[in-house]
């Protein structure tokens, strides 16, 4: 049995190496590659991914998992090996339930759809994208079909991003959250808007870069196991647990983009850098779920980076770097400015109070599309109507409405809710951390991030993908994912800022 | 048959994609990777290489090649498809003759040997490296054994780098070359040395970088299919024919390192960028041999970059960039300075007139080691004695003697001669180009490199690996590789510089 386990680990190691190869090639494509290399790079990645899929779904792997079943049952169910076999089995079953020709066909359809979407978005022309979206919706419904029986057609899609989590759980959480958030935004809307024009001055890229580096170095980002580069869209990627890289982007006339983007990606990277090194090159060398991952990026970006304590140290530093731009702005004005709440059209630019509403709208539409109760042709009208209802604005066109995100164009239904769940988890973990580190705000004010990172390492990071997200959150906080802490956090913060 | 050819091309495409993946990972390791990623990266590359080897030596490939044999014989022997099948067959036979466990064992031995060599070199301690070199010599002799029958034990090693070329051919060439080079150096040694202290001043890295970029952009390096970065040792790598990258390095107190290094790597890159795009992702998407590759790098570095014509335009530019350093230096003094001949200990720092002697010494020793007529334990003494004989200097220790190069530490016997052959081929091609472009020097003086590059593209680059090196040189110049043009080149150039 030890031999078989060793063999499985060896196979998982090879799969991890192949995945790392794809990731390195994708990172290079987004960070370094000359434009002329694009076509070849597409083929190179496709070849590696095909080989990876063959290995991950091989009969050899299936037989090993079958053989290891009795062994797993003898082990302590919470031991690393038992969990490794369990997670590997889950991944294997998910991948082998889907026929290879479906996978290939879906890859083709979604590649075409993405390029059509790009043009459709530029021209705000939903109609040209419609047949592609219809095909993707149909194929995702088919995909869900491979995982029958289920309670809800959306369950298998959600499960790809949040292992073990059910549609109904997410709906319940969002149903509690929605009225509170809508009410908060309404209340803020009645108050005078805070000043923030100073964020839109000319901020040199070089100085922005250096400031971001200073922040994340203090956060504890490990430069001997990572690096930061520039790319069109910021992202985090890892090639095993010992090389976890982030990217950022700059807007010369808007300070928050790079600053908070860098903190956000650093949050993701700290998670990956903190996973138990023993799990390297196995199925456990990953985050617990997208939501848990997002909880880490959002925590460093928002609960820390957009907190008042954070700027006790960093605002004087920032003023040293940009004395002209921030000359007459005191720390309180700055703090309010970076936390301004204003319903807006674009999700990725949304503030903390409105962000989740963008997500809820998408989730409702995804569920309806999957159920078949909403047809693609009616989706733009429904989008606009819901947007008006939740955020009080009517999108002027589809480019700034239903076409704004790439997710549906690659068929990524099930992905969006993880962003909002991540926000909730970040606050839920934060309350627990505050209880265990009573001087938390003080530590942040003094840039002593070690205890914060140590707490996250011990409670969240080290476990990697060993636990399912609900299980992990329960284990740490004593309850499954719940919206109350996030609601408390929002209400406290914005009551103070807007004098509600 | 068309179907089988298509299938073979598909397999070759996958192999090319896997090779590209390894190359990207190696490039990243040398250019970007944080130090903590080294161990994982080693495993990732090893996994990809093992999969590549399996595919390249698969039974499927063997059967396809067998099936395609009659088809190949019907085709015009010089057609792309006939040559593709031929080259693929040659590569397949070479790879399958060597047992897989030997390949794995050799990889292990050479990995260990390289790390021992590094330490041995630092301490100038040949004795600690000796057993590893003995093992490598023994294994290379064994390797040669897999390719019996041959005329000379060194033939199969040479063939890995110079397909089709025989040891005896190289020996004949070098035997002609050696006395001429020794005599030239002796004659120069009697003359007064040229001034070159101005090369050792403080030259800012940024300005050196910009100057190098300006030069290779004029050479015709295609930035939409390549890029330049910094690395500890300069190299060229390609990920298919559409992404060919170079690296360079800087010495703040020695101008020639980056400047000529950049031109050298650009020469390699222009070759790869110029290969027929139809050959992409096949066995023909490669240089004809290491020597032909080196002929291209040496041509741009030396025959162009170290020529008097080149500096007609570029010396005034260089003086604009470094006015203080070059204030009192006229172009003639500069030209002589960058061409100074001086026997020295280290191959990679050798000038054009002495370089080949470093190589000949190594080739003689490699042949003797393979024949068994020289024992590893006696190699340092023989090295020193030959060095004194050819270059007039006695190495003060093994670090600056037999331990200076990494090649033997990875078992790369057969590699060194290609450097000297490359020099010869560069001059041989140059004479032919001069005959066909009579205003060649004038064009260079005006930085009109297009006709030069066009000539190389048409005669050398476009063919990729379609022809064996001797065949290609014969096809272009009317004779196989011969030392006369290089001897004529050296004698003319240095007679003028040193007033011989």
PDB file of N, CA and C in Angstrom, chain A residues 179-221:
ATOM      1  N   UNK A 179     -30.693  42.592   1.250  1.00  0.00           N
ATOM      2  CA  UNK A 179     -31.424  43.751   1.776  1.00  0.00           C
ATOM      3  C   UNK A 179     -30.546  44.670   2.626  1.00  0.00           C
ATOM      4  N   UNK A 180     -29.623  44.081   3.373  1.00  0.00           N
ATOM      5  CA  UNK A 180     -28.732  44.881   4.213  1.00  0.00           C
ATOM      6  C   UNK A 180     -27.837  45.783   3.348  1.00  0.00           C
ATOM      7  N   UNK A 181     -27.337  45.199   2.281  1.00  0.00           N
ATOM      8  CA  UNK A 181     -26.433  45.993   1.444  1.00  0.00           C
ATOM      9  C   UNK A 181     -27.191  47.078   0.695  1.00  0.00           C
ATOM     10  N   UNK A 182     -28.374  46.723   0.201  1.00  0.00           N
ATOM     11  CA  UNK A 182     -29.187  47.706  -0.522  1.00  0.00           C
ATOM     12  C   UNK A 182     -29.535  48.871   0.406  1.00  0.00           C
ATOM     13  N   UNK A 183     -29.897  48.535   1.630  1.00  0.00           N
ATOM     14  CA  UNK A 183     -30.259  49.559   2.604  1.00  0.00           C
ATOM     15  C   UNK A 183     -29.068  50.467   2.933  1.00  0.00           C
ATOM     16  N   UNK A 184     -27.901  49.850   3.099  1.00  0.00           N
ATOM     17  CA  UNK A 184     -26.697  50.618   3.416  1.00  0.00           C
ATOM     18  C   UNK A 184     -26.384  51.621   2.308  1.00  0.00           C
ATOM     19  N   UNK A 185     -26.464  51.151   1.088  1.00  0.00           N
ATOM     20  CA  UNK A 185     -26.147  52.018  -0.048  1.00  0.00           C
ATOM     21  C   UNK A 185     -27.164  53.156  -0.146  1.00  0.00           C
ATOM     22  N   UNK A 186     -28.436  52.836   0.121  1.00  0.00           N
ATOM     23  CA  UNK A 186     -29.471  53.868   0.085  1.00  0.00           C
ATOM     24  C   UNK A 186     -29.162  54.949   1.124  1.00  0.00           C
ATOM     25  N   UNK A 187     -28.773  54.499   2.318  1.00  0.00           N
ATOM     26  CA  UNK A 187     -28.480  55.451   3.398  1.00  0.00           C
ATOM     27  C   UNK A 187     -27.288  56.335   3.042  1.00  0.00           C
ATOM     28  N   UNK A 188     -26.248  55.692   2.496  1.00  0.00           N
ATOM     29  CA  UNK A 188     -25.060  56.463   2.107  1.00  0.00           C
ATOM     30  C   UNK A 188     -25.419  57.481   1.027  1.00  0.00           C
ATOM     31  N   UNK A 189     -26.300  57.056   0.118  1.00  0.00           N
ATOM     32  CA  UNK A 189     -26.687  57.921  -0.995  1.00  0.00           C
ATOM     33  C   UNK A 189     -27.343  59.221  -0.549  1.00  0.00           C
ATOM     34  N   UNK A 190     -27.877  59.217   0.642  1.00  0.00           N
ATOM     35  CA  UNK A 190     -28.538  60.428   1.150  1.00  0.00           C
ATOM     36  C   UNK A 190     -27.551  61.397   1.781  1.00  0.00           C
ATOM     37  N   UNK A 191     -26.334  60.904   2.018  1.00  0.00           N
ATOM     38  CA  UNK A 191     -25.328  61.753   2.668  1.00  0.00           C
ATOM     39  C   UNK A 191     -24.463  62.455   1.615  1.00  0.00           C
ATOM     40  N   UNK A 192     -23.751  63.457   2.089  1.00  0.00           N
ATOM     41  CA  UNK A 192     -22.848  64.170   1.193  1.00  0.00           C
ATOM     42  C   UNK A 192     -21.685  63.257   0.808  1.00  0.00           C
ATOM     43  N   UNK A 193     -21.287  63.304  -0.462  1.00  0.00           N
ATOM     44  CA  UNK A 193     -20.174  62.456  -0.903  1.00  0.00           C
ATOM     45  C   UNK A 193     -18.855  62.992  -0.337  1.00  0.00           C
ATOM     46  N   UNK A 194     -17.937  62.046  -0.056  1.00  0.00           N
ATOM     47  CA  UNK A 194     -16.631  62.456   0.467  1.00  0.00           C
ATOM     48  C   UNK A 194     -15.755  62.985  -0.673  1.00  0.00           C
ATOM     49  N   UNK A 195     -14.728  63.735  -0.290  1.00  0.00           N
ATOM     50  CA  UNK A 195     -13.768  64.295  -1.254  1.00  0.00           C
ATOM     51  C   UNK A 195     -12.806  63.194  -1.725  1.00  0.00           C
ATOM     52  N   UNK A 196     -12.566  63.121  -3.025  1.00  0.00           N
ATOM     53  CA  UNK A 196     -11.536  62.162  -3.477  1.00  0.00           C
ATOM     54  C   UNK A 196     -10.876  62.563  -4.783  1.00  0.00           C
ATOM     55  N   UNK A 197     -11.031  63.826  -5.149  1.00  0.00           N
ATOM     56  CA  UNK A 197     -10.438  64.273  -6.417  1.00  0.00           C
ATOM     57  C   UNK A 197      -8.910  64.129  -6.410  1.00  0.00           C
ATOM     58  N   UNK A 198      -8.320  64.165  -5.200  1.00  0.00           N
ATOM     59  CA  UNK A 198      -6.855  64.047  -5.114  1.00  0.00           C
ATOM     60  C   UNK A 198      -6.332  62.690  -5.584  1.00  0.00           C
ATOM     61  N   UNK A 199      -7.201  61.707  -5.660  1.00  0.00           N
ATOM     62  CA  UNK A 199      -6.751  60.386  -6.149  1.00  0.00           C
ATOM     63  C   UNK A 199      -6.521  60.381  -7.656  1.00  0.00           C
ATOM     64  N   UNK A 200      -7.062  61.385  -8.325  1.00  0.00           N
ATOM     65  CA  UNK A 200      -7.017  61.395  -9.793  1.00  0.00           C
ATOM     66  C   UNK A 200      -5.936  62.326 -10.348  1.00  0.00           C
ATOM     67  N   UNK A 201      -4.932  62.645  -9.535  1.00  0.00           N
ATOM     68  CA  UNK A 201      -3.837  63.503 -10.026  1.00  0.00           C
ATOM     69  C   UNK A 201      -2.782  62.644 -10.714  1.00  0.00           C
ATOM     70  N   UNK A 202      -1.710  63.290 -11.104  1.00  0.00           N
ATOM     71  CA  UNK A 202      -0.645  62.599 -11.814  1.00  0.00           C
ATOM     72  C   UNK A 202       0.294  61.915 -10.812  1.00  0.00           C
ATOM     73  N   UNK A 203       0.293  60.596 -10.786  1.00  0.00           N
ATOM     74  CA  UNK A 203       1.155  59.831  -9.881  1.00  0.00           C
ATOM     75  C   UNK A 203       2.141  59.004 -10.717  1.00  0.00           C
ATOM     76  N   UNK A 204       3.443  59.280 -10.571  1.00  0.00           N
ATOM     77  CA  UNK A 204       4.413  58.603 -11.447  1.00  0.00           C
ATOM     78  C   UNK A 204       4.417  57.097 -11.192  1.00  0.00           C
ATOM     79  N   UNK A 205       4.542  56.376 -12.277  1.00  0.00           N
ATOM     80  CA  UNK A 205       4.502  54.911 -12.202  1.00  0.00           C
ATOM     81  C   UNK A 205       5.631  54.363 -11.342  1.00  0.00           C
ATOM     82  N   UNK A 206       6.809  54.908 -11.528  1.00  0.00           N
ATOM     83  CA  UNK A 206       7.978  54.424 -10.781  1.00  0.00           C
ATOM     84  C   UNK A 206       7.750  54.551  -9.268  1.00  0.00           C
ATOM     85  N   UNK A 207       7.241  55.702  -8.851  1.00  0.00           N
ATOM     86  CA  UNK A 207       7.003  55.922  -7.421  1.00  0.00           C
ATOM     87  C   UNK A 207       5.871  55.015  -6.922  1.00  0.00           C
ATOM     88  N   UNK A 208       4.842  54.830  -7.746  1.00  0.00           N
ATOM     89  CA  UNK A 208       3.754  53.914  -7.375  1.00  0.00           C
ATOM     90  C   UNK A 208       4.305  52.501  -7.188  1.00  0.00           C
ATOM     91  N   UNK A 209       5.153  52.087  -8.142  1.00  0.00           N
ATOM     92  CA  UNK A 209       5.768  50.752  -8.061  1.00  0.00           C
ATOM     93  C   UNK A 209       6.531  50.586  -6.749  1.00  0.00           C
ATOM     94  N   UNK A 210       7.389  51.567  -6.448  1.00  0.00           N
ATOM     95  CA  UNK A 210       8.212  51.471  -5.241  1.00  0.00           C
ATOM     96  C   UNK A 210       7.353  51.428  -3.970  1.00  0.00           C
ATOM     97  N   UNK A 211       6.299  52.227  -3.966  1.00  0.00           N
ATOM     98  CA  UNK A 211       5.424  52.250  -2.780  1.00  0.00           C
ATOM     99  C   UNK A 211       4.742  50.890  -2.601  1.00  0.00           C
ATOM    100  N   UNK A 212       4.262  50.324  -3.685  1.00  0.00           N
ATOM    101  CA  UNK A 212       3.639  48.996  -3.620  1.00  0.00           C
ATOM    102  C   UNK A 212       4.617  47.946  -3.112  1.00  0.00           C
ATOM    103  N   UNK A 213       5.845  48.014  -3.600  1.00  0.00           N
ATOM    104  CA  UNK A 213       6.862  47.049  -3.165  1.00  0.00           C
ATOM    105  C   UNK A 213       7.127  47.179  -1.666  1.00  0.00           C
ATOM    106  N   UNK A 214       7.165  48.410  -1.198  1.00  0.00           N
ATOM    107  CA  UNK A 214       7.412  48.650   0.231  1.00  0.00           C
ATOM    108  C   UNK A 214       6.286  48.029   1.068  1.00  0.00           C
ATOM    109  N   UNK A 215       5.061  48.227   0.620  1.00  0.00           N
ATOM    110  CA  UNK A 215       3.916  47.697   1.366  1.00  0.00           C
ATOM    111  C   UNK A 215       3.964  46.168   1.440  1.00  0.00           C
ATOM    112  N   UNK A 216       4.088  45.531   0.283  1.00  0.00           N
ATOM    113  CA  UNK A 216       3.967  44.067   0.312  1.00  0.00           C
ATOM    114  C   UNK A 216       5.192  43.404   0.933  1.00  0.00           C
ATOM    115  N   UNK A 217       6.324  44.093   0.899  1.00  0.00           N
ATOM    116  CA  UNK A 217       7.486  43.573   1.622  1.00  0.00           C
ATOM    117  C   UNK A 217       7.169  43.561   3.118  1.00  0.00           C
ATOM    118  N   UNK A 218       6.536  44.635   3.591  1.00  0.00           N
ATOM    119  CA  UNK A 218       6.135  44.676   5.014  1.00  0.00           C
ATOM    120  C   UNK A 218       5.051  43.632   5.311  1.00  0.00           C
ATOM    121  N   UNK A 219       4.166  43.397   4.367  1.00  0.00           N
ATOM    122  CA  UNK A 219       3.143  42.356   4.568  1.00  0.00           C
ATOM    123  C   UNK A 219       3.798  40.994   4.824  1.00  0.00           C
ATOM    124  N   UNK A 220       4.972  40.782   4.228  1.00  0.00           N
ATOM    125  CA  UNK A 220       5.650  39.506   4.410  1.00  0.00           C
ATOM    126  C   UNK A 220       5.761  38.670   3.148  1.00  0.00           C
ATOM    127  N   UNK A 221       5.518  39.313   2.001  1.00  0.00           N
ATOM    128  CA  UNK A 221       5.691  38.595   0.733  1.00  0.00           C
ATOM    129  C   UNK A 221       7.133  38.125   0.642  1.00  0.00           C
TER     130      UNK A 221
END
